[in-house]
Amino acid sequence: MDALMSRLDSLVTNPDLAPLLALVKGVRNGAVYGAKVRFPHALVMIFLFRSGTIREKVKLVLKATRQHARNLATFALIWKGVMLALRNINPTTGGKEGRYDSFVAGLVGGYVVFGRHKTSITQQIVIYVFARVMLAMAKLAVRPNMHLLSSSITPDARSKMESNAWPVFASLTWAFVMYIFRWHPDTLMSSLRSSMVYIYADSDHWDSFRNFLIHNK
């Protein structure tokens, strides 16, 4: 066993194999992270808000966990694979990463994994990432030397923008979602809509103490 482990250690530490092994490691980490994130979330949401037998709920939890893990593992494989390919086919970079390689690789992976298959899992992942992209873009927008208008933003104005960006973002986000929930609820994702119905709509109805405080309905 020690001899086998020694050979495996030598194999995975071989620098010539590092680019290919990074693909394997990316797939592994994507799958593990996806499972860790989705399993507890699916367990809580499905057992609390879905009807059905215990066996049916367990199957739904495992299915959601598998889908999330597969999505992140596949994206990691595609992104790393395209990054590796671009480094080797672009003669101007000399085998190094180009400025926009990560963008192109993300575009390809985003389309293959998330763009072609619209499910509740892929929607949740994309929307989660999108919100954080918007926050990051807002921060970049006020940094010096980022765009043509950067020079017109004074340090004092930049400081005020940075300190007020989050309150504005949070307030407008909740303002829009509550308006949409009130007047166009069918446009919201089912998981968000069901949770909002539970909190804001079902709380308007009861006919006894039991379904007022103990049970919802």
Short mmCIF file of N, CA and C in Angstrom, two decimals, residues 12 66 79 136 146 162 199 204:
data_model
loop_
_atom_site.label_atom_id
_atom_site.label_comp_id
_atom_site.label_asym_id
_atom_site.label_seq_id
_atom_site.Cartn_x
_atom_site.Cartn_y
_atom_site.Cartn_z
N VAL A 12 0.75 12.54 -9.29
CA VAL A 12 -0.03 13.77 -9.19
C VAL A 12 0.84 15.00 -8.96
N ARG A 66 -27.63 16.21 -6.77
CA ARG A 66 -26.90 15.67 -7.92
C ARG A 66 -26.83 16.69 -9.06
N TRP A 79 -14.61 25.25 -18.21
CA TRP A 79 -13.87 26.50 -18.05
C TRP A 79 -12.37 26.26 -18.04
N ALA A 136 -20.19 43.67 -7.79
CA ALA A 136 -18.78 43.86 -8.15
C ALA A 136 -18.62 44.94 -9.22
N MET A 146 -10.77 53.18 -14.45
CA MET A 146 -11.51 52.02 -14.93
C MET A 146 -12.26 52.30 -16.23
N GLU A 162 -19.53 54.83 -2.61
CA GLU A 162 -19.21 53.53 -2.01
C GLU A 162 -19.99 53.31 -0.72
N ILE A 199 -45.11 33.98 3.72
CA ILE A 199 -44.85 35.06 4.68
C ILE A 199 -45.85 36.20 4.59
N ASP A 204 -52.38 36.80 6.12
CA ASP A 204 -53.61 37.59 6.14
C ASP A 204 -54.85 36.75 6.45
#
